[in-house]
Tab-separated table of C-alpha atoms and ligand atoms in Angstrom:
chain	number	residue	atom	x	y	z
A	1	MET	CA	0.000	0.000	0.000
A	2	SER	CA	1.329	3.445	-0.812
A	3	GLN	CA	2.317	5.761	2.025
A	4	PRO	CA	0.283	8.914	2.717
A	5	ALA	CA	1.905	12.093	1.422
A	6	PRO	CA	4.109	13.693	4.087
A	7	ASN	CA	3.202	17.036	5.598
A	8	PRO	CA	4.816	20.031	3.869
A	9	ALA	CA	8.491	20.447	4.699
A	10	PRO	CA	9.289	23.012	7.425
A	11	SER	CA	10.779	25.173	4.669
A	12	ALA	CA	7.401	25.316	2.865
A	13	ILE	CA	6.286	28.889	2.218
A	14	SER	CA	3.181	29.818	4.164
A	15	LEU	CA	0.738	32.477	2.981
A	16	THR	CA	1.990	34.674	5.846
A	17	ARG	CA	5.601	34.347	4.707
A	18	TYR	CA	4.649	35.020	1.072
A	19	LEU	CA	2.796	38.180	2.111
A	20	ILE	CA	5.624	39.369	4.354
A	21	GLU	CA	8.027	38.957	1.419
A	22	GLU	CA	5.686	40.967	-0.824
A	23	GLN	CA	5.524	43.664	1.859
A	24	ARG	CA	9.317	43.752	2.277
A	25	GLY	CA	9.643	44.052	-1.503
A	26	GLY	CA	7.461	47.174	-1.348
A	27	ARG	CA	4.697	45.583	-3.438
A	28	ILE	CA	1.997	45.602	-0.742
A	29	SER	CA	1.332	47.672	2.364
A	30	ALA	CA	1.039	46.277	5.891
A	31	ASP	CA	-2.699	46.961	5.773
A	32	LEU	CA	-3.142	45.033	2.534
A	33	ARG	CA	-1.201	42.145	4.030
A	34	LEU	CA	-3.507	42.159	7.038
A	35	LEU	CA	-6.569	42.374	4.806
A	36	ILE	CA	-5.534	39.308	2.795
A	37	GLU	CA	-4.702	37.361	5.966
A	38	VAL	CA	-8.129	38.200	7.382
A	39	VAL	CA	-9.899	37.123	4.180
A	40	ALA	CA	-7.872	33.884	4.173
A	41	ARG	CA	-8.844	33.238	7.800
A	42	ALA	CA	-12.511	33.807	6.959
A	43	CYS	CA	-12.172	31.389	4.032
A	44	LYS	CA	-10.850	28.731	6.420
A	45	THR	CA	-13.960	29.173	8.553
A	46	ILE	CA	-16.199	28.947	5.461
A	47	SER	CA	-14.277	25.855	4.336
A	48	ILE	CA	-15.077	24.160	7.656
A	49	ALA	CA	-18.781	25.014	7.362
A	50	VAL	CA	-18.907	23.816	3.725
A	51	GLY	CA	-17.018	20.645	4.648
A	52	LYS	CA	-19.474	19.698	7.401
A	53	GLY	CA	-22.276	19.606	4.841
A	54	ALA	CA	-25.375	17.781	6.068
A	55	LEU	CA	-23.705	17.066	9.444
A	56	GLY	CA	-23.558	20.797	10.162
A	57	GLY	CA	-27.182	21.406	9.199
A	58	VAL	CA	-25.962	24.009	6.715
A	59	LEU	CA	-27.413	22.655	3.470
A	60	GLY	CA	-30.583	23.900	1.806
A	61	ASP	CA	-32.296	27.227	1.268
A	62	ALA	CA	-32.128	30.110	3.706
A	63	GLY	CA	-35.664	31.140	2.769
A	64	THR	CA	-34.440	34.627	1.795
A	65	GLY	CA	-33.519	36.348	-1.486
A	66	ASN	CA	-30.704	38.711	-2.417
A	67	ILE	CA	-30.668	41.988	-4.343
A	68	GLN	CA	-30.337	40.009	-7.583
A	69	GLY	CA	-33.694	38.319	-6.881
A	70	GLU	CA	-31.944	34.974	-6.359
A	71	ALA	CA	-32.876	32.535	-3.586
A	72	GLN	CA	-30.138	32.396	-0.959
A	73	LYS	CA	-28.717	29.156	0.398
A	74	LYS	CA	-28.041	28.868	4.120
A	75	LEU	CA	-24.337	28.761	3.299
A	76	ASP	CA	-24.581	31.979	1.219
A	77	VAL	CA	-25.771	33.745	4.352
A	78	ILE	CA	-23.255	32.016	6.654
A	79	ALA	CA	-20.318	32.811	4.326
A	80	ASN	CA	-21.429	36.445	4.029
A	81	ASP	CA	-21.680	36.790	7.829
A	82	VAL	CA	-18.260	35.180	8.346
A	83	LEU	CA	-16.616	37.649	5.926
A	84	LEU	CA	-18.409	40.639	7.472
A	85	GLU	CA	-17.489	39.701	11.033
A	86	ALA	CA	-13.862	38.890	10.186
A	87	ASN	CA	-13.290	42.203	8.407
A	88	ALA	CA	-15.205	44.537	10.714
A	89	TRP	CA	-12.626	45.265	13.394
A	90	GLY	CA	-9.146	44.907	11.815
A	91	GLY	CA	-8.785	48.580	10.895
A	92	HIS	CA	-7.704	47.798	7.324
A	93	LEU	CA	-10.949	48.613	5.496
A	94	ALA	CA	-12.915	51.742	4.693
A	95	GLY	CA	-15.870	49.650	3.536
A	96	LEU	CA	-17.039	46.456	1.943
A	97	ALA	CA	-19.583	45.292	-0.595
A	98	SER	CA	-21.030	41.855	-1.212
A	99	GLU	CA	-22.962	40.179	-4.010
A	100	GLU	CA	-25.423	39.172	-1.301
A	101	MET	CA	-26.058	42.689	0.089
A	102	ASP	CA	-28.123	45.474	-1.464
A	103	HIS	CA	-25.555	48.195	-0.793
A	104	SER	CA	-21.967	48.588	0.318
A	105	GLN	CA	-21.310	49.131	4.014
A	106	PRO	CA	-18.903	51.741	5.359
A	107	ILE	CA	-16.759	50.143	8.048
A	108	SER	CA	-18.008	52.697	10.579
A	109	ASP	CA	-21.404	50.926	10.413
A	110	LEU	CA	-19.861	47.518	11.139
A	111	ALA	CA	-16.918	48.036	13.473
A	112	PRO	CA	-17.218	48.468	17.221
A	113	ASP	CA	-17.183	52.139	18.286
A	114	GLY	CA	-13.758	53.738	18.167
A	115	SER	CA	-12.232	51.119	15.799
A	116	PRO	CA	-9.757	52.512	13.292
A	117	ARG	CA	-10.679	52.771	9.640
A	118	GLY	CA	-8.371	51.741	6.786
A	119	ASN	CA	-7.982	52.760	3.156
A	120	TYR	CA	-9.152	49.687	1.270
A	121	LEU	CA	-12.488	48.612	-0.162
A	122	LEU	CA	-13.249	44.896	-0.214
A	123	LEU	CA	-15.770	43.329	-2.587
A	124	PHE	CA	-16.764	39.672	-2.451
A	125	ASP	CA	-19.040	36.965	-3.684
A	126	PRO	CA	-19.148	34.991	-0.421
A	127	LEU	CA	-20.127	31.651	-1.956
A	128	ASP	CA	-20.105	31.523	-5.734
A	129	GLY	CA	-21.820	28.594	-7.429
A	130	SER	CA	-23.923	27.985	-4.339
A	131	SER	CA	-26.578	26.132	-6.335
A	132	ASN	CA	-23.974	23.333	-6.334
A	133	ILE	CA	-23.694	23.030	-2.550
A	134	ASP	CA	-26.508	20.584	-2.009
A	135	VAL	CA	-25.014	18.164	-4.567
A	136	ASN	CA	-21.521	18.330	-3.028
A	137	ILE	CA	-19.772	20.009	-5.972
A	138	SER	CA	-16.995	22.584	-5.498
A	139	VAL	CA	-18.022	26.123	-4.603
A	140	GLY	CA	-15.844	29.118	-3.745
A	141	THR	CA	-15.383	32.628	-2.380
A	142	ILE	CA	-14.232	35.353	-4.802
A	143	PHE	CA	-12.814	38.711	-3.662
A	144	SER	CA	-11.448	41.946	-5.065
A	145	VAL	CA	-9.644	44.821	-3.316
A	146	LEU	CA	-9.726	48.482	-4.371
A	147	ARG	CA	-8.360	51.650	-2.793
A	148	CYS	CA	-10.808	54.005	-1.164
A	149	PRO	CA	-10.616	57.302	-3.105
A	150	ASP	CA	-8.583	60.021	-1.355
A	151	GLY	CA	-10.549	62.219	0.980
A	152	VAL	CA	-13.471	59.769	1.304
A	153	THR	CA	-14.041	58.679	4.892
A	154	THR	CA	-17.479	57.069	4.563
A	155	PRO	CA	-17.526	55.374	1.166
A	156	GLY	CA	-20.833	54.897	-0.631
A	157	ASP	CA	-21.612	52.610	-3.597
A	158	GLU	CA	-20.271	55.191	-6.067
A	159	HIS	CA	-16.750	54.972	-4.608
A	160	TYR	CA	-16.524	51.300	-5.620
A	161	LEU	CA	-17.203	52.060	-9.291
A	162	GLN	CA	-13.582	51.719	-10.386
A	163	PRO	CA	-12.410	49.670	-13.380
A	164	GLY	CA	-10.715	46.302	-12.811
A	165	THR	CA	-7.339	47.861	-13.625
A	166	ALA	CA	-7.611	49.702	-10.277
A	167	GLN	CA	-7.668	46.446	-8.277
A	168	VAL	CA	-4.730	46.079	-5.876
A	169	ALA	CA	-5.457	42.429	-5.094
A	170	ALA	CA	-7.902	39.719	-6.095
A	171	GLY	CA	-8.380	36.067	-5.396
A	172	TYR	CA	-10.660	33.165	-4.776
A	173	CYS	CA	-10.814	30.258	-2.404
A	174	THR	CA	-12.121	26.998	-3.806
A	175	TYR	CA	-13.747	24.492	-1.469
A	176	GLY	CA	-13.140	21.289	-3.396
A	177	PRO	CA	-11.323	18.021	-2.699
A	178	SER	CA	-8.724	20.358	-1.213
A	179	THR	CA	-9.264	23.972	-0.161
A	180	MET	CA	-7.112	26.311	-2.227
A	181	LEU	CA	-6.564	30.051	-2.158
A	182	VAL	CA	-5.488	31.578	-5.471
A	183	LEU	CA	-4.193	35.108	-5.152
A	184	THR	CA	-2.707	38.006	-7.057
A	185	VAL	CA	-1.384	41.302	-5.734
A	186	GLY	CA	-0.288	42.254	-9.257
A	187	ASN	CA	2.898	40.204	-9.148
A	188	GLY	CA	1.798	36.915	-10.724
A	189	THR	CA	-0.939	34.497	-9.714
A	190	HIS	CA	-0.098	32.011	-6.987
A	191	ALA	CA	-1.928	29.028	-5.484
A	192	PHE	CA	-1.913	28.080	-1.806
A	193	THR	CA	-3.322	24.823	-0.474
A	194	LEU	CA	-4.877	24.590	2.992
A	195	ASP	CA	-2.943	22.198	5.205
A	196	ARG	CA	-5.882	21.034	7.295
A	197	GLU	CA	-3.760	19.546	10.125
A	198	VAL	CA	-1.712	22.715	10.580
A	199	GLY	CA	-4.578	25.057	9.714
A	200	GLY	CA	-2.576	27.275	7.356
A	201	PHE	CA	-2.302	27.946	3.612
A	202	VAL	CA	0.940	26.750	1.990
A	203	LEU	CA	2.279	27.996	-1.360
A	204	THR	CA	1.922	25.083	-3.772
A	205	THR	CA	2.156	26.763	-7.202
A	206	ARG	CA	4.177	29.935	-7.666
A	207	GLY	CA	3.453	31.784	-10.892
A	208	MET	CA	0.529	29.913	-12.445
A	209	MET	CA	0.707	30.147	-16.253
A	210	ILE	CA	-2.232	29.518	-18.568
A	211	PRO	CA	-1.199	27.879	-21.856
A	212	GLU	CA	-1.851	30.321	-24.727
A	213	GLU	CA	-3.598	27.734	-26.891
A	214	THR	CA	-6.325	25.335	-25.828
A	215	LYS	CA	-8.700	22.665	-27.043
A	216	GLU	CA	-11.117	22.972	-24.117
A	217	PHE	CA	-14.077	25.292	-23.664
A	218	ALA	CA	-16.559	25.918	-20.849
A	219	VAL	CA	-20.043	27.238	-21.542
A	220	ASN	CA	-23.617	26.361	-20.589
A	221	VAL	CA	-24.692	24.967	-23.961
A	222	SER	CA	-28.314	24.637	-22.823
A	223	ASN	CA	-28.539	28.399	-23.446
A	224	GLN	CA	-27.541	27.959	-27.085
A	225	ARG	CA	-30.926	28.951	-28.527
A	226	TYR	CA	-30.728	32.273	-26.633
A	227	TRP	CA	-27.219	33.226	-27.820
A	228	GLN	CA	-26.482	36.070	-30.189
A	229	PRO	CA	-25.090	35.443	-33.723
A	230	PRO	CA	-21.334	35.830	-32.986
A	231	MET	CA	-21.563	33.328	-30.121
A	232	GLN	CA	-23.608	30.914	-32.238
A	233	ARG	CA	-20.943	31.037	-34.923
A	234	TYR	CA	-18.023	30.793	-32.486
A	235	ILE	CA	-19.289	27.706	-30.616
A	236	GLY	CA	-20.570	26.213	-33.882
A	237	ASP	CA	-17.023	26.378	-35.238
A	238	LEU	CA	-15.582	24.801	-32.065
A	239	LEU	CA	-18.103	21.955	-32.269
A	240	ALA	CA	-17.277	21.393	-35.951
A	241	GLY	CA	-13.872	20.152	-34.752
A	242	LYS	CA	-11.147	18.976	-37.134
A	243	GLU	CA	-13.409	19.219	-40.167
A	244	GLY	CA	-14.479	22.784	-39.322
A	245	PRO	CA	-12.741	26.153	-39.814
A	246	ARG	CA	-10.785	25.814	-36.538
A	247	GLY	CA	-9.198	22.581	-37.761
A	248	LYS	CA	-9.040	20.844	-34.369
A	249	ASP	CA	-11.309	18.909	-32.024
A	250	PHE	CA	-12.405	20.686	-28.838
A	251	ASN	CA	-13.499	19.155	-25.532
A	252	MET	CA	-16.130	20.717	-23.262
A	253	ARG	CA	-16.232	21.058	-19.448
A	254	TRP	CA	-18.857	22.970	-17.435
A	255	VAL	CA	-18.974	22.678	-13.644
A	256	ALA	CA	-21.426	25.605	-13.271
A	257	SER	CA	-19.243	26.877	-10.415
A	258	MET	CA	-17.164	29.711	-11.864
A	259	VAL	CA	-14.455	29.178	-9.260
A	260	ALA	CA	-14.044	25.526	-10.229
A	261	ASP	CA	-14.129	26.268	-13.966
A	262	VAL	CA	-11.603	29.110	-13.652
A	263	HIS	CA	-9.373	27.000	-11.409
A	264	ARG	CA	-9.235	24.321	-14.103
A	265	ILE	CA	-8.363	26.961	-16.706
A	266	LEU	CA	-5.608	28.460	-14.526
A	267	THR	CA	-4.249	24.961	-14.054
A	268	ARG	CA	-4.379	23.525	-17.578
A	269	GLY	CA	-5.844	26.157	-19.916
A	270	GLY	CA	-9.181	26.571	-21.640
A	271	ILE	CA	-11.741	29.274	-22.321
A	272	PHE	CA	-14.610	30.097	-19.982
A	273	SER	CA	-17.573	32.008	-21.366
A	274	TYR	CA	-20.878	33.279	-20.105
A	275	PRO	CA	-22.077	35.348	-23.062
A	276	LEU	CA	-24.935	37.748	-23.410
A	277	ASP	CA	-28.104	35.827	-24.225
A	278	ALA	CA	-31.774	36.611	-24.709
A	279	LYS	CA	-32.509	35.613	-21.089
A	280	CYS	CA	-30.004	37.993	-19.525
A	281	ILE	CA	-29.789	40.750	-22.154
A	282	ASP	CA	-31.843	43.200	-20.060
A	283	LYS	CA	-29.415	42.783	-17.174
A	284	GLY	CA	-26.312	43.057	-19.397
A	285	GLY	CA	-25.147	39.472	-18.752
A	286	LYS	CA	-25.287	36.784	-16.095
A	287	LEU	CA	-22.074	37.246	-14.128
A	288	ARG	CA	-21.272	40.229	-11.951
A	289	LEU	CA	-18.499	42.617	-13.033
A	290	MET	CA	-17.353	43.682	-9.567
A	291	TYR	CA	-17.584	40.395	-7.650
A	292	GLU	CA	-16.821	37.808	-10.336
A	293	ALA	CA	-15.559	39.071	-13.701
A	294	ASN	CA	-12.999	41.646	-12.526
A	295	PRO	CA	-11.241	39.581	-9.835
A	296	MET	CA	-11.121	36.541	-12.122
A	297	SER	CA	-9.821	38.701	-14.990
A	298	PHE	CA	-7.024	40.079	-12.800
A	299	LEU	CA	-5.991	36.532	-11.807
A	300	VAL	CA	-6.170	35.307	-15.403
A	301	GLU	CA	-4.192	38.227	-16.865
A	302	GLN	CA	-1.539	37.827	-14.182
A	303	ALA	CA	-1.246	34.187	-15.286
A	304	GLY	CA	-0.649	35.178	-18.927
A	305	GLY	CA	-4.269	34.750	-20.051
A	306	ALA	CA	-6.824	37.246	-21.349
A	307	ALA	CA	-10.281	38.393	-20.278
A	308	SER	CA	-12.853	40.218	-22.368
A	309	THR	CA	-16.525	41.041	-22.628
A	310	GLY	CA	-16.243	39.891	-26.257
A	311	ARG	CA	-15.861	43.495	-27.302
A	312	ALA	CA	-13.600	45.126	-24.693
A	313	ARG	CA	-10.884	44.190	-22.236
A	314	MET	CA	-12.804	43.274	-19.076
A	315	MET	CA	-10.603	45.234	-16.693
A	316	GLU	CA	-11.114	48.460	-18.690
A	317	VAL	CA	-14.898	48.415	-18.384
A	318	GLN	CA	-16.023	51.491	-16.435
A	319	PRO	CA	-18.604	50.231	-13.937
A	320	HIS	CA	-21.782	52.251	-13.460
A	321	HIS	CA	-23.505	50.026	-10.913
A	322	LEU	CA	-22.253	47.948	-7.989
A	323	HIS	CA	-24.197	44.872	-9.080
A	324	GLN	CA	-23.551	45.387	-12.818
A	325	ARG	CA	-23.494	42.258	-14.991
A	326	VAL	CA	-21.328	41.613	-18.028
A	327	PRO	CA	-20.699	38.979	-20.703
A	328	VAL	CA	-17.492	37.068	-19.910
A	329	PHE	CA	-14.793	35.364	-22.013
A	330	LEU	CA	-11.593	34.465	-20.182
A	331	GLY	CA	-8.717	32.028	-20.232
A	332	SER	CA	-6.123	30.972	-22.809
A	333	LYS	CA	-4.995	34.123	-24.607
A	334	ARG	CA	-5.216	32.960	-28.235
A	335	GLU	CA	-8.661	31.433	-27.703
A	336	VAL	CA	-10.055	34.570	-26.032
A	337	GLU	CA	-8.666	36.569	-28.971
A	338	ALA	CA	-10.446	34.159	-31.333
A	339	ALA	CA	-13.777	34.628	-29.501
A	340	VAL	CA	-13.326	38.414	-29.676
A	341	ARG	CA	-12.634	38.157	-33.420
A	342	TYR	CA	-16.060	36.566	-33.986
A	343	HIS	CA	-17.675	39.550	-32.237
A	344	VAL	CA	-15.586	42.130	-34.118
A	345	GLU	CA	-16.322	40.481	-37.487
A	346	HIS	CA	-20.027	40.325	-36.683
A	347	ASP	CA	-20.167	43.973	-35.616
A	348	ALA	CA	-18.241	45.076	-38.719
A	349	ALA	CA	-20.727	43.267	-40.988
A	350	VAL	CA	-23.837	44.657	-39.277
A	351	PRO	CA	-24.658	48.263	-40.217
A	352	ALA	CA	-24.711	50.486	-37.091
B	1	AHM	P1	-24.031	32.691	-8.283
B	1	AHM	O1	-23.100	33.809	-7.925
B	1	AHM	O2	-25.459	33.022	-7.987
B	1	AHM	O3	-23.613	31.375	-7.700
B	1	AHM	O4	-24.026	32.552	-9.905
B	1	AHM	C1	-22.814	32.436	-10.580
B	1	AHM	C2	-22.643	31.055	-11.155
B	1	AHM	C3	-21.238	30.816	-11.632
B	1	AHM	O5	-20.472	30.226	-10.609
B	1	AHM	C4	-21.430	29.874	-12.782
B	1	AHM	O6	-20.420	30.005	-13.755
B	1	AHM	C5	-22.772	30.250	-13.321
B	1	AHM	O7	-23.460	30.940	-12.283
B	1	AHM	C6	-23.558	29.031	-13.680
B	1	AHM	O8	-24.658	29.403	-14.415
B	1	AHM	P2	-25.682	28.317	-15.016
B	1	AHM	O9	-26.532	27.905	-13.850
B	1	AHM	O10	-26.436	29.070	-16.072
B	1	AHM	O11	-24.906	27.159	-15.565
B	2	MG	MG1	-21.451	34.458	-7.917
């Protein structure tokens, strides 16, 4: 029988050590280091709740809805509360915003009286893909960090409306067979695995790199009849395989948990897309710019990939609403460029 894998060597690089090295290198501030440590600690707590599953009585609906009109799972609410509580008193935030809350919250409304206030804004999707919880499929927490504009002491929703290029950090934690934190502070994308016995995150992949080319795509094909012409043509050409214009066979994977799909793409390449379709056209798309698309785009670009709405670089989109939705194409650079080409060609052929 094979031996169990040994615990990480004492020289293994912990998340704390990685962050201290980034701070010493002048790439992050002490407050940003603290912020990321606090988010990571909250993710460990969420990981424990997710891992208990039915034994913890945490599965099923909460019986409430969020601002998006979506039914909340008990774990959506638990994960949101864990992140709020963890970040309230550290003194590193000016405010936070969540996919599950109607409006952003200035830290002065959350922290105990007299607590210091920091200069960062934290945005998160506490438990993305939560429709997968009850069937024991990977879910995750996604987060994005912005600077609070100068001179603003009590930030409102409008102060969060900064393009993705303004992010100072972004990441996700995936609660799968292992719990992993994937992080960027603008100096590459790195993966940390939770050592459950020790209770800490350990650096397991430094500098994730997405292959430029791929033969794998991720999309919910059941929406095909609602797609717009450029998307119809693009996926049609992928499905045509070797005999089609792309000249190669493609494979398809769709977990329906963005964190799990993006983690696969960061690990072995691929393209993830949630395009505009007739069902979500009024909302502008399905996925949220501030809580999902921007942080994932930052991680993907830092790993050598690309991220687009199909018509513009994702991180250059100027947000006009905290809960704004967008079409998403991200992953292997050449394949994202190909998807964009289908949109450009379509737009050029259609009279304005
Ligand atoms: P959520 O934030 O309400 O969980 O929705 C986002 C999720 C993504 O994780 C995933 O890519 C997508 O919705 C799945 O959509 P679909 O159910 O259409 O397959
Ligand atoms: Mg989500």
